[in-house]
């Protein structure tokens, strides 16, 4: 309409909206799990508090395992914490093992790629490739150890049973880790949605959605946290396998709320 009168909005009753609890590790996400407002992710079932990153991560060992979408977290940590210093591990290529430390606050953050399938246009050394189940099996774990796992993007072109077998192997390794060290925090980051114009038949979100449902079902019997990157990237409408920094910031804010 070209012209219309003012619209008055009033509450339909006097009941106040109950205050949501702070998001904590182990909470089951709702479906859908939240919405975006003013460039901030707002979960349905709980509320996210602003966390001071440096103090929250003091004394923590963060192990990021998986594809390049979790490597974005590593890059975000290094750009956001100016006291983090990268350590040259003398590996080769973009997919090399990364380590950053803050000696004053005793913060240790690492990223390691998962093993095959590993599809990409960048060259990498095969000498350092290691399956995540083996990496988890040689991790001692304790209350200050946080492991974040991200699987999916590189499995999309292959039959679903390959992804399920890999996820089950990681599940068994996490199960063994929590038996020997139940204080260890393990978090599974779901897949991001990706471009709609890049080899959709092999890499499209149809395949990603099946894997997203599968990995949530596989890990639901363990005491692990889930970061629903699928719903977050849908809400932001990124359509980019590597979303912008604002999206990564909101994903990491969930992690910080789980830790602190």
mmCIF file with all atom_site columns, C-alpha atoms in Angstrom, residues 61-211:
data_model
loop_
_atom_site.group_PDB
_atom_site.id
_atom_site.type_symbol
_atom_site.label_atom_id
_atom_site.label_alt_id
_atom_site.label_comp_id
_atom_site.label_asym_id
_atom_site.label_entity_id
_atom_site.label_seq_id
_atom_site.pdbx_PDB_ins_code
_atom_site.Cartn_x
_atom_site.Cartn_y
_atom_site.Cartn_z
_atom_site.occupancy
_atom_site.B_iso_or_equiv
_atom_site.pdbx_formal_charge
_atom_site.auth_seq_id
_atom_site.auth_comp_id
_atom_site.auth_asym_id
_atom_site.auth_atom_id
_atom_site.pdbx_PDB_model_num
ATOM 1   C CA . UNK A 1 61  ? 44.887 -27.462 25.219 1.00 0.00 ? 61  UNK A CA 1
ATOM 2   C CA . UNK A 1 62  ? 42.654 -27.099 22.139 1.00 0.00 ? 62  UNK A CA 1
ATOM 3   C CA . UNK A 1 63  ? 42.979 -29.767 19.474 1.00 0.00 ? 63  UNK A CA 1
ATOM 4   C CA . UNK A 1 64  ? 41.148 -28.959 16.220 1.00 0.00 ? 64  UNK A CA 1
ATOM 5   C CA . UNK A 1 65  ? 40.856 -32.000 13.959 1.00 0.00 ? 65  UNK A CA 1
ATOM 6   C CA . UNK A 1 66  ? 39.366 -32.186 10.504 1.00 0.00 ? 66  UNK A CA 1
ATOM 7   C CA . UNK A 1 67  ? 38.903 -30.241 7.314  1.00 0.00 ? 67  UNK A CA 1
ATOM 8   C CA . UNK A 1 68  ? 39.601 -26.660 6.259  1.00 0.00 ? 68  UNK A CA 1
ATOM 9   C CA . UNK A 1 69  ? 36.365 -25.366 7.838  1.00 0.00 ? 69  UNK A CA 1
ATOM 10  C CA . UNK A 1 70  ? 37.850 -26.095 11.265 1.00 0.00 ? 70  UNK A CA 1
ATOM 11  C CA . UNK A 1 71  ? 41.209 -24.718 10.086 1.00 0.00 ? 71  UNK A CA 1
ATOM 12  C CA . UNK A 1 72  ? 39.309 -21.424 9.787  1.00 0.00 ? 72  UNK A CA 1
ATOM 13  C CA . UNK A 1 73  ? 38.906 -21.594 13.567 1.00 0.00 ? 73  UNK A CA 1
ATOM 14  C CA . UNK A 1 74  ? 42.674 -21.902 13.920 1.00 0.00 ? 74  UNK A CA 1
ATOM 15  C CA . UNK A 1 75  ? 43.181 -18.844 11.744 1.00 0.00 ? 75  UNK A CA 1
ATOM 16  C CA . UNK A 1 76  ? 40.536 -16.930 13.722 1.00 0.00 ? 76  UNK A CA 1
ATOM 17  C CA . UNK A 1 77  ? 42.224 -17.762 17.037 1.00 0.00 ? 77  UNK A CA 1
ATOM 18  C CA . UNK A 1 78  ? 45.589 -16.567 15.723 1.00 0.00 ? 78  UNK A CA 1
ATOM 19  C CA . UNK A 1 79  ? 44.134 -13.300 14.452 1.00 0.00 ? 79  UNK A CA 1
ATOM 20  C CA . UNK A 1 80  ? 42.041 -12.648 17.589 1.00 0.00 ? 80  UNK A CA 1
ATOM 21  C CA . UNK A 1 81  ? 44.605 -13.488 20.283 1.00 0.00 ? 81  UNK A CA 1
ATOM 22  C CA . UNK A 1 82  ? 47.613 -11.284 19.620 1.00 0.00 ? 82  UNK A CA 1
ATOM 23  C CA . UNK A 1 83  ? 49.753 -13.140 22.152 1.00 0.00 ? 83  UNK A CA 1
ATOM 24  C CA . UNK A 1 84  ? 49.456 -16.446 20.291 1.00 0.00 ? 84  UNK A CA 1
ATOM 25  C CA . UNK A 1 85  ? 52.696 -17.317 18.526 1.00 0.00 ? 85  UNK A CA 1
ATOM 26  C CA . UNK A 1 86  ? 52.807 -19.790 15.632 1.00 0.00 ? 86  UNK A CA 1
ATOM 27  C CA . UNK A 1 87  ? 55.372 -22.587 15.837 1.00 0.00 ? 87  UNK A CA 1
ATOM 28  C CA . UNK A 1 88  ? 57.005 -23.806 12.622 1.00 0.00 ? 88  UNK A CA 1
ATOM 29  C CA . UNK A 1 89  ? 56.640 -27.597 12.574 1.00 0.00 ? 89  UNK A CA 1
ATOM 30  C CA . UNK A 1 90  ? 58.595 -27.904 9.297  1.00 0.00 ? 90  UNK A CA 1
ATOM 31  C CA . UNK A 1 91  ? 55.747 -29.433 7.331  1.00 0.00 ? 91  UNK A CA 1
ATOM 32  C CA . UNK A 1 92  ? 54.695 -28.639 3.781  1.00 0.00 ? 92  UNK A CA 1
ATOM 33  C CA . UNK A 1 93  ? 51.734 -26.875 2.147  1.00 0.00 ? 93  UNK A CA 1
ATOM 34  C CA . UNK A 1 94  ? 48.501 -25.233 3.223  1.00 0.00 ? 94  UNK A CA 1
ATOM 35  C CA . UNK A 1 95  ? 47.314 -28.426 4.941  1.00 0.00 ? 95  UNK A CA 1
ATOM 36  C CA . UNK A 1 96  ? 50.337 -28.645 7.218  1.00 0.00 ? 96  UNK A CA 1
ATOM 37  C CA . UNK A 1 97  ? 49.871 -29.333 10.930 1.00 0.00 ? 97  UNK A CA 1
ATOM 38  C CA . UNK A 1 98  ? 49.543 -25.976 12.737 1.00 0.00 ? 98  UNK A CA 1
ATOM 39  C CA . UNK A 1 99  ? 50.479 -25.121 16.308 1.00 0.00 ? 99  UNK A CA 1
ATOM 40  C CA . UNK A 1 100 ? 50.098 -21.817 18.161 1.00 0.00 ? 100 UNK A CA 1
ATOM 41  C CA . UNK A 1 101 ? 50.999 -21.177 21.813 1.00 0.00 ? 101 UNK A CA 1
ATOM 42  C CA . UNK A 1 102 ? 50.666 -18.423 24.387 1.00 0.00 ? 102 UNK A CA 1
ATOM 43  C CA . UNK A 1 103 ? 53.370 -19.125 26.948 1.00 0.00 ? 103 UNK A CA 1
ATOM 44  C CA . UNK A 1 104 ? 52.144 -16.538 29.478 1.00 0.00 ? 104 UNK A CA 1
ATOM 45  C CA . UNK A 1 105 ? 48.610 -17.945 29.627 1.00 0.00 ? 105 UNK A CA 1
ATOM 46  C CA . UNK A 1 106 ? 49.647 -21.536 28.854 1.00 0.00 ? 106 UNK A CA 1
ATOM 47  C CA . UNK A 1 107 ? 47.326 -21.772 25.822 1.00 0.00 ? 107 UNK A CA 1
ATOM 48  C CA . UNK A 1 108 ? 48.076 -24.488 23.266 1.00 0.00 ? 108 UNK A CA 1
ATOM 49  C CA . UNK A 1 109 ? 45.982 -24.655 20.058 1.00 0.00 ? 109 UNK A CA 1
ATOM 50  C CA . UNK A 1 110 ? 46.622 -27.160 17.274 1.00 0.00 ? 110 UNK A CA 1
ATOM 51  C CA . UNK A 1 111 ? 44.994 -28.024 13.960 1.00 0.00 ? 111 UNK A CA 1
ATOM 52  C CA . UNK A 1 112 ? 45.504 -31.284 12.108 1.00 0.00 ? 112 UNK A CA 1
ATOM 53  C CA . UNK A 1 113 ? 43.865 -32.407 8.861  1.00 0.00 ? 113 UNK A CA 1
ATOM 54  C CA . UNK A 1 114 ? 41.928 -35.636 8.654  1.00 0.00 ? 114 UNK A CA 1
ATOM 55  C CA . UNK A 1 115 ? 43.103 -38.482 6.427  1.00 0.00 ? 115 UNK A CA 1
ATOM 56  C CA . UNK A 1 116 ? 41.767 -39.577 3.036  1.00 0.00 ? 116 UNK A CA 1
ATOM 57  C CA . UNK A 1 117 ? 39.589 -38.650 1.297  1.00 0.00 ? 117 UNK A CA 1
ATOM 58  C CA . UNK A 1 118 ? 41.198 -35.206 1.108  1.00 0.00 ? 118 UNK A CA 1
ATOM 59  C CA . UNK A 1 119 ? 40.140 -33.374 -2.043 1.00 0.00 ? 119 UNK A CA 1
ATOM 60  C CA . UNK A 1 120 ? 41.432 -29.945 -3.009 1.00 0.00 ? 120 UNK A CA 1
ATOM 61  C CA . UNK A 1 121 ? 43.317 -27.840 -5.483 1.00 0.00 ? 121 UNK A CA 1
ATOM 62  C CA . UNK A 1 122 ? 46.258 -27.278 -3.121 1.00 0.00 ? 122 UNK A CA 1
ATOM 63  C CA . UNK A 1 123 ? 49.252 -29.581 -2.894 1.00 0.00 ? 123 UNK A CA 1
ATOM 64  C CA . UNK A 1 124 ? 50.056 -31.231 0.407  1.00 0.00 ? 124 UNK A CA 1
ATOM 65  C CA . UNK A 1 125 ? 52.469 -33.773 1.815  1.00 0.00 ? 125 UNK A CA 1
ATOM 66  C CA . UNK A 1 126 ? 51.104 -37.281 2.364  1.00 0.00 ? 126 UNK A CA 1
ATOM 67  C CA . UNK A 1 127 ? 53.803 -38.136 4.913  1.00 0.00 ? 127 UNK A CA 1
ATOM 68  C CA . UNK A 1 128 ? 51.985 -36.451 7.810  1.00 0.00 ? 128 UNK A CA 1
ATOM 69  C CA . UNK A 1 129 ? 48.496 -37.821 7.039  1.00 0.00 ? 129 UNK A CA 1
ATOM 70  C CA . UNK A 1 130 ? 46.982 -39.644 10.006 1.00 0.00 ? 130 UNK A CA 1
ATOM 71  C CA . UNK A 1 131 ? 43.507 -40.990 10.670 1.00 0.00 ? 131 UNK A CA 1
ATOM 72  C CA . UNK A 1 132 ? 41.667 -39.088 13.411 1.00 0.00 ? 132 UNK A CA 1
ATOM 73  C CA . UNK A 1 133 ? 40.828 -42.248 15.360 1.00 0.00 ? 133 UNK A CA 1
ATOM 74  C CA . UNK A 1 134 ? 44.565 -42.918 15.752 1.00 0.00 ? 134 UNK A CA 1
ATOM 75  C CA . UNK A 1 135 ? 45.228 -39.305 16.803 1.00 0.00 ? 135 UNK A CA 1
ATOM 76  C CA . UNK A 1 136 ? 42.486 -39.506 19.437 1.00 0.00 ? 136 UNK A CA 1
ATOM 77  C CA . UNK A 1 137 ? 43.786 -42.879 20.687 1.00 0.00 ? 137 UNK A CA 1
ATOM 78  C CA . UNK A 1 138 ? 47.196 -41.385 21.473 1.00 0.00 ? 138 UNK A CA 1
ATOM 79  C CA . UNK A 1 139 ? 45.685 -38.329 23.202 1.00 0.00 ? 139 UNK A CA 1
ATOM 80  C CA . UNK A 1 140 ? 45.804 -38.710 26.961 1.00 0.00 ? 140 UNK A CA 1
ATOM 81  C CA . UNK A 1 141 ? 43.071 -36.202 27.706 1.00 0.00 ? 141 UNK A CA 1
ATOM 82  C CA . UNK A 1 142 ? 42.210 -34.407 30.949 1.00 0.00 ? 142 UNK A CA 1
ATOM 83  C CA . UNK A 1 143 ? 39.945 -31.617 32.199 1.00 0.00 ? 143 UNK A CA 1
ATOM 84  C CA . UNK A 1 144 ? 41.836 -28.881 30.322 1.00 0.00 ? 144 UNK A CA 1
ATOM 85  C CA . UNK A 1 145 ? 41.859 -30.749 26.994 1.00 0.00 ? 145 UNK A CA 1
ATOM 86  C CA . UNK A 1 146 ? 39.238 -29.806 24.399 1.00 0.00 ? 146 UNK A CA 1
ATOM 87  C CA . UNK A 1 147 ? 38.967 -31.752 21.136 1.00 0.00 ? 147 UNK A CA 1
ATOM 88  C CA . UNK A 1 148 ? 36.888 -30.368 18.255 1.00 0.00 ? 148 UNK A CA 1
ATOM 89  C CA . UNK A 1 149 ? 36.160 -32.681 15.311 1.00 0.00 ? 149 UNK A CA 1
ATOM 90  C CA . UNK A 1 150 ? 34.898 -31.654 11.878 1.00 0.00 ? 150 UNK A CA 1
ATOM 91  C CA . UNK A 1 151 ? 34.197 -34.230 9.162  1.00 0.00 ? 151 UNK A CA 1
ATOM 92  C CA . UNK A 1 152 ? 32.133 -34.141 6.002  1.00 0.00 ? 152 UNK A CA 1
ATOM 93  C CA . UNK A 1 153 ? 33.046 -31.844 3.111  1.00 0.00 ? 153 UNK A CA 1
ATOM 94  C CA . UNK A 1 154 ? 35.645 -34.144 1.534  1.00 0.00 ? 154 UNK A CA 1
ATOM 95  C CA . UNK A 1 155 ? 33.376 -37.199 1.869  1.00 0.00 ? 155 UNK A CA 1
ATOM 96  C CA . UNK A 1 156 ? 30.472 -35.789 -0.144 1.00 0.00 ? 156 UNK A CA 1
ATOM 97  C CA . UNK A 1 157 ? 31.472 -37.199 -3.564 1.00 0.00 ? 157 UNK A CA 1
ATOM 98  C CA . UNK A 1 158 ? 31.734 -40.759 -2.199 1.00 0.00 ? 158 UNK A CA 1
ATOM 99  C CA . UNK A 1 159 ? 29.138 -43.363 -1.138 1.00 0.00 ? 159 UNK A CA 1
ATOM 100 C CA . UNK A 1 160 ? 27.597 -42.571 2.249  1.00 0.00 ? 160 UNK A CA 1
ATOM 101 C CA . UNK A 1 161 ? 28.865 -45.817 3.784  1.00 0.00 ? 161 UNK A CA 1
ATOM 102 C CA . UNK A 1 162 ? 32.461 -44.479 3.592  1.00 0.00 ? 162 UNK A CA 1
ATOM 103 C CA . UNK A 1 163 ? 31.493 -41.471 5.721  1.00 0.00 ? 163 UNK A CA 1
ATOM 104 C CA . UNK A 1 164 ? 29.497 -43.619 8.156  1.00 0.00 ? 164 UNK A CA 1
ATOM 105 C CA . UNK A 1 165 ? 32.397 -46.044 8.645  1.00 0.00 ? 165 UNK A CA 1
ATOM 106 C CA . UNK A 1 166 ? 34.797 -43.164 9.283  1.00 0.00 ? 166 UNK A CA 1
ATOM 107 C CA . UNK A 1 167 ? 32.399 -41.486 11.730 1.00 0.00 ? 167 UNK A CA 1
ATOM 108 C CA . UNK A 1 168 ? 31.914 -44.801 13.567 1.00 0.00 ? 168 UNK A CA 1
ATOM 109 C CA . UNK A 1 169 ? 35.686 -45.263 13.877 1.00 0.00 ? 169 UNK A CA 1
ATOM 110 C CA . UNK A 1 170 ? 36.008 -41.750 15.332 1.00 0.00 ? 170 UNK A CA 1
ATOM 111 C CA . UNK A 1 171 ? 33.051 -42.496 17.640 1.00 0.00 ? 171 UNK A CA 1
ATOM 112 C CA . UNK A 1 172 ? 34.815 -45.613 18.980 1.00 0.00 ? 172 UNK A CA 1
ATOM 113 C CA . UNK A 1 173 ? 38.023 -43.653 19.540 1.00 0.00 ? 173 UNK A CA 1
ATOM 114 C CA . UNK A 1 174 ? 36.115 -40.923 21.425 1.00 0.00 ? 174 UNK A CA 1
ATOM 115 C CA . UNK A 1 175 ? 34.387 -43.620 23.470 1.00 0.00 ? 175 UNK A CA 1
ATOM 116 C CA . UNK A 1 176 ? 37.780 -45.052 24.470 1.00 0.00 ? 176 UNK A CA 1
ATOM 117 C CA . UNK A 1 177 ? 39.065 -41.549 25.272 1.00 0.00 ? 177 UNK A CA 1
ATOM 118 C CA . UNK A 1 178 ? 36.108 -40.778 27.557 1.00 0.00 ? 178 UNK A CA 1
ATOM 119 C CA . UNK A 1 179 ? 36.517 -44.123 29.329 1.00 0.00 ? 179 UNK A CA 1
ATOM 120 C CA . UNK A 1 180 ? 40.146 -43.389 30.235 1.00 0.00 ? 180 UNK A CA 1
ATOM 121 C CA . UNK A 1 181 ? 39.641 -39.645 30.726 1.00 0.00 ? 181 UNK A CA 1
ATOM 122 C CA . UNK A 1 182 ? 35.976 -38.688 31.275 1.00 0.00 ? 182 UNK A CA 1
ATOM 123 C CA . UNK A 1 183 ? 36.886 -35.051 32.028 1.00 0.00 ? 183 UNK A CA 1
ATOM 124 C CA . UNK A 1 184 ? 38.016 -34.461 28.432 1.00 0.00 ? 184 UNK A CA 1
ATOM 125 C CA . UNK A 1 185 ? 35.659 -32.203 26.468 1.00 0.00 ? 185 UNK A CA 1
ATOM 126 C CA . UNK A 1 186 ? 34.863 -33.474 22.970 1.00 0.00 ? 186 UNK A CA 1
ATOM 127 C CA . UNK A 1 187 ? 32.866 -31.349 20.530 1.00 0.00 ? 187 UNK A CA 1
ATOM 128 C CA . UNK A 1 188 ? 31.609 -32.244 17.075 1.00 0.00 ? 188 UNK A CA 1
ATOM 129 C CA . UNK A 1 189 ? 31.259 -29.363 14.634 1.00 0.00 ? 189 UNK A CA 1
ATOM 130 C CA . UNK A 1 190 ? 28.679 -30.094 11.956 1.00 0.00 ? 190 UNK A CA 1
ATOM 131 C CA . UNK A 1 191 ? 29.265 -29.282 8.291  1.00 0.00 ? 191 UNK A CA 1
ATOM 132 C CA . UNK A 1 192 ? 28.827 -25.834 6.743  1.00 0.00 ? 192 UNK A CA 1
ATOM 133 C CA . UNK A 1 193 ? 26.564 -25.444 3.749  1.00 0.00 ? 193 UNK A CA 1
ATOM 134 C CA . UNK A 1 194 ? 28.485 -24.558 0.610  1.00 0.00 ? 194 UNK A CA 1
ATOM 135 C CA . UNK A 1 195 ? 28.266 -22.975 -2.854 1.00 0.00 ? 195 UNK A CA 1
ATOM 136 C CA . UNK A 1 196 ? 25.375 -23.913 -5.119 1.00 0.00 ? 196 UNK A CA 1
ATOM 137 C CA . UNK A 1 197 ? 27.367 -23.544 -8.326 1.00 0.00 ? 197 UNK A CA 1
ATOM 138 C CA . UNK A 1 198 ? 30.437 -25.707 -7.707 1.00 0.00 ? 198 UNK A CA 1
ATOM 139 C CA . UNK A 1 199 ? 30.136 -29.305 -8.951 1.00 0.00 ? 199 UNK A CA 1
ATOM 140 C CA . UNK A 1 200 ? 26.745 -29.617 -7.258 1.00 0.00 ? 200 UNK A CA 1
ATOM 141 C CA . UNK A 1 201 ? 26.200 -33.214 -8.352 1.00 0.00 ? 201 UNK A CA 1
ATOM 142 C CA . UNK A 1 202 ? 29.170 -34.377 -6.274 1.00 0.00 ? 202 UNK A CA 1
ATOM 143 C CA . UNK A 1 203 ? 29.580 -31.710 -3.579 1.00 0.00 ? 203 UNK A CA 1
ATOM 144 C CA . UNK A 1 204 ? 26.044 -30.338 -3.187 1.00 0.00 ? 204 UNK A CA 1
ATOM 145 C CA . UNK A 1 205 ? 24.306 -29.846 0.149  1.00 0.00 ? 205 UNK A CA 1
ATOM 146 C CA . UNK A 1 206 ? 21.992 -32.789 -0.569 1.00 0.00 ? 206 UNK A CA 1
ATOM 147 C CA . UNK A 1 207 ? 24.915 -35.091 0.277  1.00 0.00 ? 207 UNK A CA 1
ATOM 148 C CA . UNK A 1 208 ? 26.004 -32.840 3.142  1.00 0.00 ? 208 UNK A CA 1
ATOM 149 C CA . UNK A 1 209 ? 22.568 -32.941 4.758  1.00 0.00 ? 209 UNK A CA 1
ATOM 150 C CA . UNK A 1 210 ? 22.561 -36.750 4.813  1.00 0.00 ? 210 UNK A CA 1
ATOM 151 C CA . UNK A 1 211 ? 25.985 -36.719 6.482  1.00 0.00 ? 211 UNK A CA 1
#
